[in-house]
CSV table of C-alpha atoms in Angstrom, one decimal:
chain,number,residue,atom,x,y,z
A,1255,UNK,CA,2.1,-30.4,-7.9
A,1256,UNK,CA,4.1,-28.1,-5.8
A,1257,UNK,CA,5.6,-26.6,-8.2
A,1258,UNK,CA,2.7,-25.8,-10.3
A,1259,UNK,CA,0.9,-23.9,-7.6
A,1260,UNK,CA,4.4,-22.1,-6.9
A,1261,UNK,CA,3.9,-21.3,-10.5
A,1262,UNK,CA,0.9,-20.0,-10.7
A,1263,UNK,CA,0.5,-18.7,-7.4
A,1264,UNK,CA,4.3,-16.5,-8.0
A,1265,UNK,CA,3.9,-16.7,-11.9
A,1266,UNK,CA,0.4,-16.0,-13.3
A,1267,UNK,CA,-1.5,-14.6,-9.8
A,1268,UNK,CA,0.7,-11.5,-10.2
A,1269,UNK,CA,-0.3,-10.1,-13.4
A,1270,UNK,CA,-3.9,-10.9,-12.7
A,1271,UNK,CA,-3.7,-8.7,-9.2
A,1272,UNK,CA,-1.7,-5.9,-11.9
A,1273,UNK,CA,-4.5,-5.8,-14.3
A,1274,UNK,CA,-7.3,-5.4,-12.0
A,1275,UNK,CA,-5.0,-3.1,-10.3
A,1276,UNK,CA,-5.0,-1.1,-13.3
A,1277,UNK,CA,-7.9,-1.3,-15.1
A,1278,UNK,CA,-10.1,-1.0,-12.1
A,1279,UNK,CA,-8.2,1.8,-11.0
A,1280,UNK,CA,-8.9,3.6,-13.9
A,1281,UNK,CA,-12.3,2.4,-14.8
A,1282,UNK,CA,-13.4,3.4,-11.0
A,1283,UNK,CA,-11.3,7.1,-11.5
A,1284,UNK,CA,-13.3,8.0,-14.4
A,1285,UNK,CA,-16.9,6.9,-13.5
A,1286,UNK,CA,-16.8,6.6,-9.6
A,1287,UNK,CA,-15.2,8.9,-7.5
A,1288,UNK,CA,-17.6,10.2,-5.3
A,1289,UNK,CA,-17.8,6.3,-4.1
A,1290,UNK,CA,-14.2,6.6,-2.5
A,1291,UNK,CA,-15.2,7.1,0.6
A,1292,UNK,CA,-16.9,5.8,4.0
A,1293,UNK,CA,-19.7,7.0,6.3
A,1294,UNK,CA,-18.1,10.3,8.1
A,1295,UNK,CA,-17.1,9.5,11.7
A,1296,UNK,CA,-14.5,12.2,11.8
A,1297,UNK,CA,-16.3,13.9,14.8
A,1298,UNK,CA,-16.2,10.8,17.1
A,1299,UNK,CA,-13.1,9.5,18.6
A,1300,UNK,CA,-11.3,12.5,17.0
A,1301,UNK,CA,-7.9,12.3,19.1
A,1302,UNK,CA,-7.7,8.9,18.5
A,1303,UNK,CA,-8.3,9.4,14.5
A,1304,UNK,CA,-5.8,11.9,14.5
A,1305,UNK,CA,-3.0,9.5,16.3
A,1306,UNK,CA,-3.6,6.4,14.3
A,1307,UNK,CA,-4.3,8.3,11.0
A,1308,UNK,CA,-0.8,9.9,11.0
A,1309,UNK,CA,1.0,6.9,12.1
A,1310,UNK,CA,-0.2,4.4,10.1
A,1311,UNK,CA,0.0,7.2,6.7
A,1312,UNK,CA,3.6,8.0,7.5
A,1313,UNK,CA,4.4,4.2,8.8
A,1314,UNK,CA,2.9,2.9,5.0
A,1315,UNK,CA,4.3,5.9,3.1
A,1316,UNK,CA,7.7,4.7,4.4
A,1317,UNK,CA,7.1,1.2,4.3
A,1318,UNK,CA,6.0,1.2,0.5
A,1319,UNK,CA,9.0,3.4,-0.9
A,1320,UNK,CA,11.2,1.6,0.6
A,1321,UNK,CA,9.7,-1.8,-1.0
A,1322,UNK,CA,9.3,-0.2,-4.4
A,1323,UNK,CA,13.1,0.9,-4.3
A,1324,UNK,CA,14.1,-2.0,-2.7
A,1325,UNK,CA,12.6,-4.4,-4.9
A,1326,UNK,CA,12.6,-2.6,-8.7
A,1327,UNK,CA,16.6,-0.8,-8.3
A,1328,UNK,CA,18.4,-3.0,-10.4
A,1329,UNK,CA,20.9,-5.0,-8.5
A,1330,UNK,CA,23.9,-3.3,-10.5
A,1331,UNK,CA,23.1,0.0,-9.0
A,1332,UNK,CA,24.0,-0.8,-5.5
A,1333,UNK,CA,26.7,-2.2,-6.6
A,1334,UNK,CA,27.8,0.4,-8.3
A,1335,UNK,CA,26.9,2.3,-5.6
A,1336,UNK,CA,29.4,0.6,-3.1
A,1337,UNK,CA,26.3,-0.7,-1.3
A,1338,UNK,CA,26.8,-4.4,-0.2
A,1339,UNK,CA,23.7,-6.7,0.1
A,1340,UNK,CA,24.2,-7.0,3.5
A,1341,UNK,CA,24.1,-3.1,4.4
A,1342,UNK,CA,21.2,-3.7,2.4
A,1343,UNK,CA,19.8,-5.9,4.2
A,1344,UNK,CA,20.5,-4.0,8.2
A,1345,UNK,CA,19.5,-1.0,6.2
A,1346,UNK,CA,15.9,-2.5,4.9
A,1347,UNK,CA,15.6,-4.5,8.7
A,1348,UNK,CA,16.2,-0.8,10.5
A,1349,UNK,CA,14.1,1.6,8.5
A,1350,UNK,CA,11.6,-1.1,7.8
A,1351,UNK,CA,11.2,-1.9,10.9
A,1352,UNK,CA,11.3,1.6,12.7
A,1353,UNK,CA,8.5,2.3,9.8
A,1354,UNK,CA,6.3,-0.9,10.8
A,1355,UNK,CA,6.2,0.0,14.6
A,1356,UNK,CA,4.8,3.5,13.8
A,1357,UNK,CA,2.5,2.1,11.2
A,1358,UNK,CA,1.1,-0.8,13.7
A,1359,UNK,CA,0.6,1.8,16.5
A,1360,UNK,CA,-1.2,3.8,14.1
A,1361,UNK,CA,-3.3,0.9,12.4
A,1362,UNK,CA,-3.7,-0.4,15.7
A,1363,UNK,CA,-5.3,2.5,16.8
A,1364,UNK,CA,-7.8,2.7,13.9
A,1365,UNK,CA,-9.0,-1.1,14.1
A,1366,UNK,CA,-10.0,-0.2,18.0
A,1367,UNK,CA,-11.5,2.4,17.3
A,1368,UNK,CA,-13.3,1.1,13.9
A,1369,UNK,CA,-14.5,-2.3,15.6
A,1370,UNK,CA,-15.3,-1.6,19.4
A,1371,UNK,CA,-16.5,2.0,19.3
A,1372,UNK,CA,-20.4,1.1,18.4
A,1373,UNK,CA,-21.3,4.7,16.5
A,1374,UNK,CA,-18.2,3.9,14.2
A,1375,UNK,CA,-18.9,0.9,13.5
A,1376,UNK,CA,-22.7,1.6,13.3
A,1377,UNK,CA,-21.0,3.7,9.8
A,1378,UNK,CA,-18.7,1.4,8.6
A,1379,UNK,CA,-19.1,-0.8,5.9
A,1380,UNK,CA,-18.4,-4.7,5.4
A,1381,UNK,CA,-15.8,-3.1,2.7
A,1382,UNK,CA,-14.0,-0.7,5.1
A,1383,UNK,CA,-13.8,-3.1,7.9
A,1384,UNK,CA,-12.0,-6.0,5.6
A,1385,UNK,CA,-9.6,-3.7,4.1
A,1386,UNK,CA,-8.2,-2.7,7.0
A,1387,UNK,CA,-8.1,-6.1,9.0
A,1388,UNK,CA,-6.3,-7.2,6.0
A,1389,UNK,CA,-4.1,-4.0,5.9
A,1390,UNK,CA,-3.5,-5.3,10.1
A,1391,UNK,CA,-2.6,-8.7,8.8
A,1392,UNK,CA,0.1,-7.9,6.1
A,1393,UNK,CA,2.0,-5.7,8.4
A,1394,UNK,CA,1.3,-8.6,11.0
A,1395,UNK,CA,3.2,-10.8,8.4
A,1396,UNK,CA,6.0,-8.2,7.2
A,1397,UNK,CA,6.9,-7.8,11.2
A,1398,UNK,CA,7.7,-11.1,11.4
A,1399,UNK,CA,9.9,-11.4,8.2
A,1400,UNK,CA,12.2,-9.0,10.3
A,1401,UNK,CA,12.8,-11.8,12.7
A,1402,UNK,CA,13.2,-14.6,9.7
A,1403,UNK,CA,15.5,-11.7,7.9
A,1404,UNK,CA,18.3,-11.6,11.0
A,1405,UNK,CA,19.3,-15.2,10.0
A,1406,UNK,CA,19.9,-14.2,6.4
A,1407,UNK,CA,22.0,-11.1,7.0
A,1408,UNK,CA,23.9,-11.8,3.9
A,1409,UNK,CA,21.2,-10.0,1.6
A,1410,UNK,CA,20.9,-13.2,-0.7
A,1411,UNK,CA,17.1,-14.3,0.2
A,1412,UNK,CA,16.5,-9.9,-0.6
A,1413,UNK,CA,18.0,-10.8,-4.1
A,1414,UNK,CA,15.9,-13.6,-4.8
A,1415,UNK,CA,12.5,-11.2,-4.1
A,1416,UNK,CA,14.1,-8.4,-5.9
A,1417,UNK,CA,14.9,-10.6,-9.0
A,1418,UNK,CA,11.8,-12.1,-8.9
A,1419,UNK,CA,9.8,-8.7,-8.7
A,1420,UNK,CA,11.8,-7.2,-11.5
A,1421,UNK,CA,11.6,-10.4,-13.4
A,1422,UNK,CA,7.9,-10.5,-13.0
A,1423,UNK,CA,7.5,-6.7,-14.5
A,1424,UNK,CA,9.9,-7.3,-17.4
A,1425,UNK,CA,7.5,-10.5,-18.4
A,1426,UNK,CA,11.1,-13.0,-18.0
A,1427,UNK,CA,9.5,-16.4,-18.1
A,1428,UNK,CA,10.1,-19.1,-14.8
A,1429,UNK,CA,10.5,-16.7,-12.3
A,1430,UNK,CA,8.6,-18.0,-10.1
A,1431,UNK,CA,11.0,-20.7,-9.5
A,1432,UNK,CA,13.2,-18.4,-7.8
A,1433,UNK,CA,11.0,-18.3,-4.3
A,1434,UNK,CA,9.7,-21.9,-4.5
A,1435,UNK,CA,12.2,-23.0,-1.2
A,1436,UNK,CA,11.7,-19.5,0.7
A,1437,UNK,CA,10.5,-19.3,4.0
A,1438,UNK,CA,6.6,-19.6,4.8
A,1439,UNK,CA,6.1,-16.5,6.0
A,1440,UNK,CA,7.3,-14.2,2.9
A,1441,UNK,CA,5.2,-16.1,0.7
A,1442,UNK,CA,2.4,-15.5,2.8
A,1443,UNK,CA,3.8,-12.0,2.8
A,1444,UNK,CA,3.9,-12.4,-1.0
A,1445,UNK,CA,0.5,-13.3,-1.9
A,1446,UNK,CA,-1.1,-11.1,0.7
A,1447,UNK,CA,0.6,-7.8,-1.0
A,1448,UNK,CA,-0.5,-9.2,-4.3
A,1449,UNK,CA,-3.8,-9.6,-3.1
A,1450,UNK,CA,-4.1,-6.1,-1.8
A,1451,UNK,CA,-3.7,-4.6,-4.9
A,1452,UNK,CA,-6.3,-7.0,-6.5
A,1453,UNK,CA,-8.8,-5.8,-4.0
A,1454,UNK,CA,-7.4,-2.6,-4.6
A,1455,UNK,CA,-10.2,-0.7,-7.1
A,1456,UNK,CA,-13.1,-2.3,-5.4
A,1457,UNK,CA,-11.7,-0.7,-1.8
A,1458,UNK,CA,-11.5,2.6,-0.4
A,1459,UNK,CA,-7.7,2.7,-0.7
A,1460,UNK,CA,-8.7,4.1,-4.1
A,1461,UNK,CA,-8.8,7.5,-2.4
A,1462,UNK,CA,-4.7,7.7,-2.7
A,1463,UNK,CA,-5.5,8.4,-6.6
A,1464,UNK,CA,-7.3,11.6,-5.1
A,1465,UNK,CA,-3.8,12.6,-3.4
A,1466,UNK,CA,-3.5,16.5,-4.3
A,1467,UNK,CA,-0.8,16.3,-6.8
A,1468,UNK,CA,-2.9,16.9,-9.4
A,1469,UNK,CA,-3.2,20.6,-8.6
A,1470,UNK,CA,0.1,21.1,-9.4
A,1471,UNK,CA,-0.5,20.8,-12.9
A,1472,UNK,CA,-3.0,23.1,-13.6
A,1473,UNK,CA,-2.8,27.0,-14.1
A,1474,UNK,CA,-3.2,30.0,-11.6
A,1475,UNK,CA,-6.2,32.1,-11.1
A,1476,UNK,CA,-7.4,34.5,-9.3
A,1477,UNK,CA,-10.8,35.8,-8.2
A,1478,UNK,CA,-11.3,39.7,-8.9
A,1479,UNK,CA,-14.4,41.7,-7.7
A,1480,UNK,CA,-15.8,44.5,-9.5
A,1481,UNK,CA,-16.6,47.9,-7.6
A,1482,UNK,CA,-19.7,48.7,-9.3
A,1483,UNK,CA,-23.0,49.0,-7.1
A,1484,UNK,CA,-25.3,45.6,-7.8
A,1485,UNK,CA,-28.4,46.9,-8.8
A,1486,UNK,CA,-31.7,45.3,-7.2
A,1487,UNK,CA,-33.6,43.5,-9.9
A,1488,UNK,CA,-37.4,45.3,-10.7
């Protein structure tokens, strides 16, 4: 029994969360964008926006490269690389957790001012406030794998995730089995990411799709004004 619901929770829950991730993504992109966002509040609390805002953006931003590379560089590049497990390991600890600070302070700062300002709150939706208590607890969790982490210096519990992750995206079958005896707390950490990205579409985190890059894409114009005298219509 434990080993099915290791299976399905680290086996099949995964490429459900990816498909809604996906599809919804899309789906809500094409028909739905002027829904990505929350009743303004901008002009209350502004100081306090701006703080948390900026931590928590450049806290996450940090935090999710350095998952994404950490978890999907195939293990034969550090290698190649010279880069031992366990540098990899101090490496992913330090920046992770320098990263996680900034990001709580700056999370932190937002769930104050979101839950006990009574305008704010007054604005926000049942949607907006989950998100980001959830957003709280994940970082919560990932905090404290930083403590588990310092008694597995040697980088082989980090192999097991980053087999499993790459494992799961290449469709290799029993994967799963590969985090059944890890500690509690990354499987928590586990299923809450996974989770995330299944609430993803439905959220307002859809509003990183609206990141400005696409501008970079399209061409140059520019706006010329003619000299000639408007004349007054009869």
């Amino acid at each position: 029994m434990r080993d099915m619901i290791n299976h399905i929770v680290f086996g099949w829950y995964p490429y459900l969360c990816l498909t809604v991730f996906l599809l919804g993504s899309l789906v809500r992109f094409d028909r739905e964008q002027y829904t990505w966002r929350s009743g303004s509040s901008q002009l209350l609390r502004r100081k306090q926006l701006t703080w948390g805002s900026n931590l928590f953006h450049v806290g996450i931003l940090l935090i999710f490269a350095g998952h994404l590379v950490g978890l999907l560089t195939p293990i034969w590049v550090f290698d190649t690389l010279g880069i031992s497990h366990t540098f990899k390991q101090w490496m992913a600890i330090g920046i992770g957790g320098v990263a996680g600070v900034a990001c709580f302070v700056g999370i932190t700062l937002l769930v104050h001012r979101r839950l006990f300002d009574a305008r704010i709150r007054t604005t926000s939706s049942f949607g907006d406030i989950a998100i980001l208590l959830i957003l709280y607890a994940q970082l919560i969790l990932g905090l404290g794998t930083i403590y588990v982490s310092l008694h597995h210096l040697d980088g082989h519990e980090m192999v097991k995730f980053m087999t499993w992750a790459q494992g799961i995206l290449t469709l290799q079958p029993g994967v799963s089995a590969l985090i059944a005896d890890v500690h509690p707390i990354f499987k928590a950490h586990l299923f809450l990411g996974m989770t995330i990205f299944l609430l993803f579409p439905f959220t307002r985190l859809v509003h990183i799709w609206s990141a400005p890059v696409w501008y970079l894409g399209r061409r140059g114009y520019q706006v010329v004004r003619t000299r000639r005298p408007m004349i007054p219509a009869e």
